Short mmCIF file of C-alpha atoms in Angstrom, two decimals:
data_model
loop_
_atom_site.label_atom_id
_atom_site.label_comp_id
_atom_site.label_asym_id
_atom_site.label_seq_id
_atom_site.Cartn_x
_atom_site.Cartn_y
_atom_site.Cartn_z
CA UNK A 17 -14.74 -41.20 9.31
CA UNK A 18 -14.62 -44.10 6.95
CA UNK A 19 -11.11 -45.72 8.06
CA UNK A 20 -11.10 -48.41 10.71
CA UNK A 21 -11.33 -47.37 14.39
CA UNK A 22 -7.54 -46.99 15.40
CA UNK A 23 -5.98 -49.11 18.11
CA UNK A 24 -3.27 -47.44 19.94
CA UNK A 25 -0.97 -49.27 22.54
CA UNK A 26 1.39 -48.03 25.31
CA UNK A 27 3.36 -50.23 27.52
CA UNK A 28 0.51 -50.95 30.06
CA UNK A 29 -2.92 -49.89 27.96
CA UNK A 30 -4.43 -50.67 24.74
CA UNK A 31 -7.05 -48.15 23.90
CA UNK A 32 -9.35 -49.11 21.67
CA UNK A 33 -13.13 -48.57 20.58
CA UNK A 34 -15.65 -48.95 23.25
CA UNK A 35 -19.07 -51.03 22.11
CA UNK A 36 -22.25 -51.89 23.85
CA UNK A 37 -20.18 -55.60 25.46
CA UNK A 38 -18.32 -52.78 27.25
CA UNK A 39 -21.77 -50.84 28.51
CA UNK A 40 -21.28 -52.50 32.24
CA UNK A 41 -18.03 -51.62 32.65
CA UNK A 42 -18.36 -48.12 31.68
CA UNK A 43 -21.68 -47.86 34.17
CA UNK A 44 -19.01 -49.11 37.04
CA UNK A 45 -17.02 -45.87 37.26
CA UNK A 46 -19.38 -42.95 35.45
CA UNK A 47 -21.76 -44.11 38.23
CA UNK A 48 -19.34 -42.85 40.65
CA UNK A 49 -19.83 -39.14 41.76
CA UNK A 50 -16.34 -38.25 42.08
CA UNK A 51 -15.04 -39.44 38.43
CA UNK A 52 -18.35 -37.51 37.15
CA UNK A 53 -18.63 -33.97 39.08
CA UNK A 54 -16.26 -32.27 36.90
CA UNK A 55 -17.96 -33.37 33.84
CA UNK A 56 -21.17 -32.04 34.08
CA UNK A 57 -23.31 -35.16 34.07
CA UNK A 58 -25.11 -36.40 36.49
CA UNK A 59 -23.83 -40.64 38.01
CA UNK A 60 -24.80 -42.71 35.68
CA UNK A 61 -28.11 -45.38 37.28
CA UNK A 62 -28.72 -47.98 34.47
CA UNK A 63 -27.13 -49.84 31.48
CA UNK A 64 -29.46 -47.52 29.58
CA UNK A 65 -26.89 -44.32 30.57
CA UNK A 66 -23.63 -46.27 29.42
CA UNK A 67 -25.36 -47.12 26.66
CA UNK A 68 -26.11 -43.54 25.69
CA UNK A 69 -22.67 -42.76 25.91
CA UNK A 70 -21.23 -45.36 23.78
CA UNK A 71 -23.64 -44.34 21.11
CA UNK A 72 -22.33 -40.41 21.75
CA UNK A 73 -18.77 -41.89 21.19
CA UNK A 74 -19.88 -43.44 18.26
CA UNK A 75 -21.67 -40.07 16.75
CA UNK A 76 -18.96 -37.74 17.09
CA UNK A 77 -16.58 -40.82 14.98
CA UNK A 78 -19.08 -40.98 12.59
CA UNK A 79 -19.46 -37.08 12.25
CA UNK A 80 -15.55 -36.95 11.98
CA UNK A 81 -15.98 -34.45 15.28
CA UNK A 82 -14.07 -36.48 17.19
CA UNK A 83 -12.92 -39.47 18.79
CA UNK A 84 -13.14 -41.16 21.89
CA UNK A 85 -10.87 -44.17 23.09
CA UNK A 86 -11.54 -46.84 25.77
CA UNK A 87 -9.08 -47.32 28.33
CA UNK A 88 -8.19 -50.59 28.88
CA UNK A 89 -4.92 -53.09 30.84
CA UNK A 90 -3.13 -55.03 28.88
CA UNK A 91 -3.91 -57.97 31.35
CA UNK A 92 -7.30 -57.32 32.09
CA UNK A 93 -9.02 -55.88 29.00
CA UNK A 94 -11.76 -54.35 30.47
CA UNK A 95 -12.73 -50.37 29.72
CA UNK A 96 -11.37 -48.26 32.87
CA UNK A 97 -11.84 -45.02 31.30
CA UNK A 98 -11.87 -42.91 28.15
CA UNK A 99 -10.06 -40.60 26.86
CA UNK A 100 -10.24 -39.03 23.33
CA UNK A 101 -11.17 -35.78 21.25
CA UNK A 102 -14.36 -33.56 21.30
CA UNK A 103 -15.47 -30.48 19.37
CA UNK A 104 -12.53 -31.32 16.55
CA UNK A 105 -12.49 -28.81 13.94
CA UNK A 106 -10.65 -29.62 10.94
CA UNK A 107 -10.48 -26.57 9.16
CA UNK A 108 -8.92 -24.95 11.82
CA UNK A 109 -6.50 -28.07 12.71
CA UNK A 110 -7.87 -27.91 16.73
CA UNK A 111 -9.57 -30.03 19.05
CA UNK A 112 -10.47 -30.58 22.61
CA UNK A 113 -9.32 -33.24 24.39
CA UNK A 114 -11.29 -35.22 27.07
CA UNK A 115 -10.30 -38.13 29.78
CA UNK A 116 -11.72 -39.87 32.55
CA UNK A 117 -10.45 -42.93 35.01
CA UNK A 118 -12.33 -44.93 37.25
CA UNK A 119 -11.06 -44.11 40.44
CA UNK A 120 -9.93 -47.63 41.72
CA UNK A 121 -7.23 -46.70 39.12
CA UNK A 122 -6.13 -42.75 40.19
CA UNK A 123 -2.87 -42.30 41.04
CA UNK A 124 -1.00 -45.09 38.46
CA UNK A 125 -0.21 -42.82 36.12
CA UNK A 126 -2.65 -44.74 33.57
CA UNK A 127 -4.59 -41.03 33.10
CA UNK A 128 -1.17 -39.92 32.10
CA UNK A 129 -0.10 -42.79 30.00
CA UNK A 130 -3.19 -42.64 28.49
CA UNK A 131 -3.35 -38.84 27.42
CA UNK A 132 0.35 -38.86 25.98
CA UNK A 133 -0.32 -41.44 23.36
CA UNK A 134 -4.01 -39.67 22.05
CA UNK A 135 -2.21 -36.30 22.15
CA UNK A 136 0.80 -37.83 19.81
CA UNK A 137 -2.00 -39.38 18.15
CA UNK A 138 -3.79 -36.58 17.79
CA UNK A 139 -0.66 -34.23 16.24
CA UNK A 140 0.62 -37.00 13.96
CA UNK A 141 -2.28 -38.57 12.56
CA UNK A 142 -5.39 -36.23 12.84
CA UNK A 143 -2.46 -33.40 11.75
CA UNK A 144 -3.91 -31.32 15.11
CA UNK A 145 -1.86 -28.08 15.49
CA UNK A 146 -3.59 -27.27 18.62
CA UNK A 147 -5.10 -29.11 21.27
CA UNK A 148 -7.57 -27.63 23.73
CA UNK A 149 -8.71 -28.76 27.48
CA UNK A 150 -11.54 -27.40 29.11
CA UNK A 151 -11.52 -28.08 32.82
CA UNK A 152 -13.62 -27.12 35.91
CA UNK A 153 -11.82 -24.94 38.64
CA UNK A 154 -12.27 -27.39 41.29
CA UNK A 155 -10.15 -30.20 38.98
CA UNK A 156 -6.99 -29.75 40.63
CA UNK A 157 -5.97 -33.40 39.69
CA UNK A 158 -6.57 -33.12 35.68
CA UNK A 159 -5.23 -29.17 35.74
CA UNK A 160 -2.17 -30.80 37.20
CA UNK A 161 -2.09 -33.31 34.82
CA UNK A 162 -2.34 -31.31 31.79
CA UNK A 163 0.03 -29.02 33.03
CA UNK A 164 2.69 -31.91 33.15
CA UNK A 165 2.04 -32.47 29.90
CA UNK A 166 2.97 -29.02 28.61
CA UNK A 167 -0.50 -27.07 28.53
CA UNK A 168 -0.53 -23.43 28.82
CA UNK A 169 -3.09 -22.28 30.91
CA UNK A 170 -4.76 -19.56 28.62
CA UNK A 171 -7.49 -17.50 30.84
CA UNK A 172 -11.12 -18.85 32.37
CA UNK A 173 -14.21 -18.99 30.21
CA UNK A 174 -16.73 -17.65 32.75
CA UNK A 175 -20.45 -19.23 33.08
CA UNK A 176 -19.24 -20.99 29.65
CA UNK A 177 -21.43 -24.50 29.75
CA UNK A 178 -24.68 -25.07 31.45
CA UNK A 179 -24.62 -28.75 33.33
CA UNK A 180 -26.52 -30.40 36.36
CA UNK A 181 -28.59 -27.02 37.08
CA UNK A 182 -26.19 -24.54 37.10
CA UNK A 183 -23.33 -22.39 34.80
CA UNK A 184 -19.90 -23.50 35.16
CA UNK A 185 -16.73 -21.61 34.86
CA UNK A 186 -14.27 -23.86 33.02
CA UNK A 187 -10.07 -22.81 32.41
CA UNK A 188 -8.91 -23.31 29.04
CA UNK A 189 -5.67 -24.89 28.17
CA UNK A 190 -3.61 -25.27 25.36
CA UNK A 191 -0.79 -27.60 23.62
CA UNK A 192 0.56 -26.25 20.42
CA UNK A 193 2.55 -29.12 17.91
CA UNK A 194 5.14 -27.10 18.31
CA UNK A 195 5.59 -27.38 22.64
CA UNK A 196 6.19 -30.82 22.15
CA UNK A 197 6.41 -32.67 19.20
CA UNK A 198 10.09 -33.22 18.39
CA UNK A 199 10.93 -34.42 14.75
CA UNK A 200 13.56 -37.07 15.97
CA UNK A 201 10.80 -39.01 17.63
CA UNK A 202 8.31 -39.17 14.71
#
């Protein structure tokens, strides 16, 4: 993608595009077990491993296969989380959609916040029809969440990814433009 990286801002976040200044921040929380166990990496040890990720944000932009936003406070400015598209797939107007939150921030409503604006985003601007999330049995929290935000659960992809030594099952969910996008809020 050749445009400039988008900005998008809600009431309490600005999400924006992480760089290497934010590499300590994002080592704070993916070094936490619980924010990573359902994403099939491993806790993040050095500056090195945020690093690595920030450049894989930057690859998939590049590539046009997706996008991936920092999540960051108004007031405070630094990245919390990220949240953004994976595997996107132009031809066939779909993506998957990804998030994560440091866990000092759980239970705000940020996650939430945060994945209604880069879904809108997603079905106005990157002209998505359908939006997929892959999730991990186990991750009550973000099948709730994605539930709330109109995803159909669609069946369970068994042994489907390969991640920290073993094959996981993951469910896949779906949002179609049409379950939520209303033309009188465009």
């Amino acid at each position: 993608m050749n445009n400039p990286f988008p900005i998008i801002e809600t009431g309490r976040l600005i999400l924006r595009k992480v760089n290497k200044d934010d590499a300590s921040d994002l080592l704070v929380y993916l070094s936490e077990e619980e924010v990573v166990q359902h994403m099939g990496l491993i806790p993040f040890q050095t500056t090195d491993d945020a690093l690595d990720e920030i450049h894989w944000y930057d690859s998939i932009y590049e590539e046009g296969t997706g996008i991936r936003w920092g999540i960051t406070l108004k007031e405070e400015g630094k990245v919390i989380g990220s949240c953004g598209f994976l595997n996107r797939a132009p031809k066939h107007h779909r993506a998957e959609v990804g998030f994560e939150l440091s866990k000092d921030y759980w239970g705000r409503g940020i996650a939430h916040e945060a994945l209604d604006a880069v879904i809108r985003y997603g079905f106005l601007h990157l002209e998505l029809e359908r939006i997929e999330a892959l999730i991990e049995p186990g991750n009550t929290p973000s099948q709730k969440l994605v539930e709330r935000k109109g995803f159909k659960k669609e069946g369970l992809l068994r042994h489907y990814e390969y991640t920290r030594g073993k094959f996981d099952d993951l469910l896949i969910y779906s949002l179609l433009t049409n379950d939520i996008m209303d033309p009188d809020k465009s």
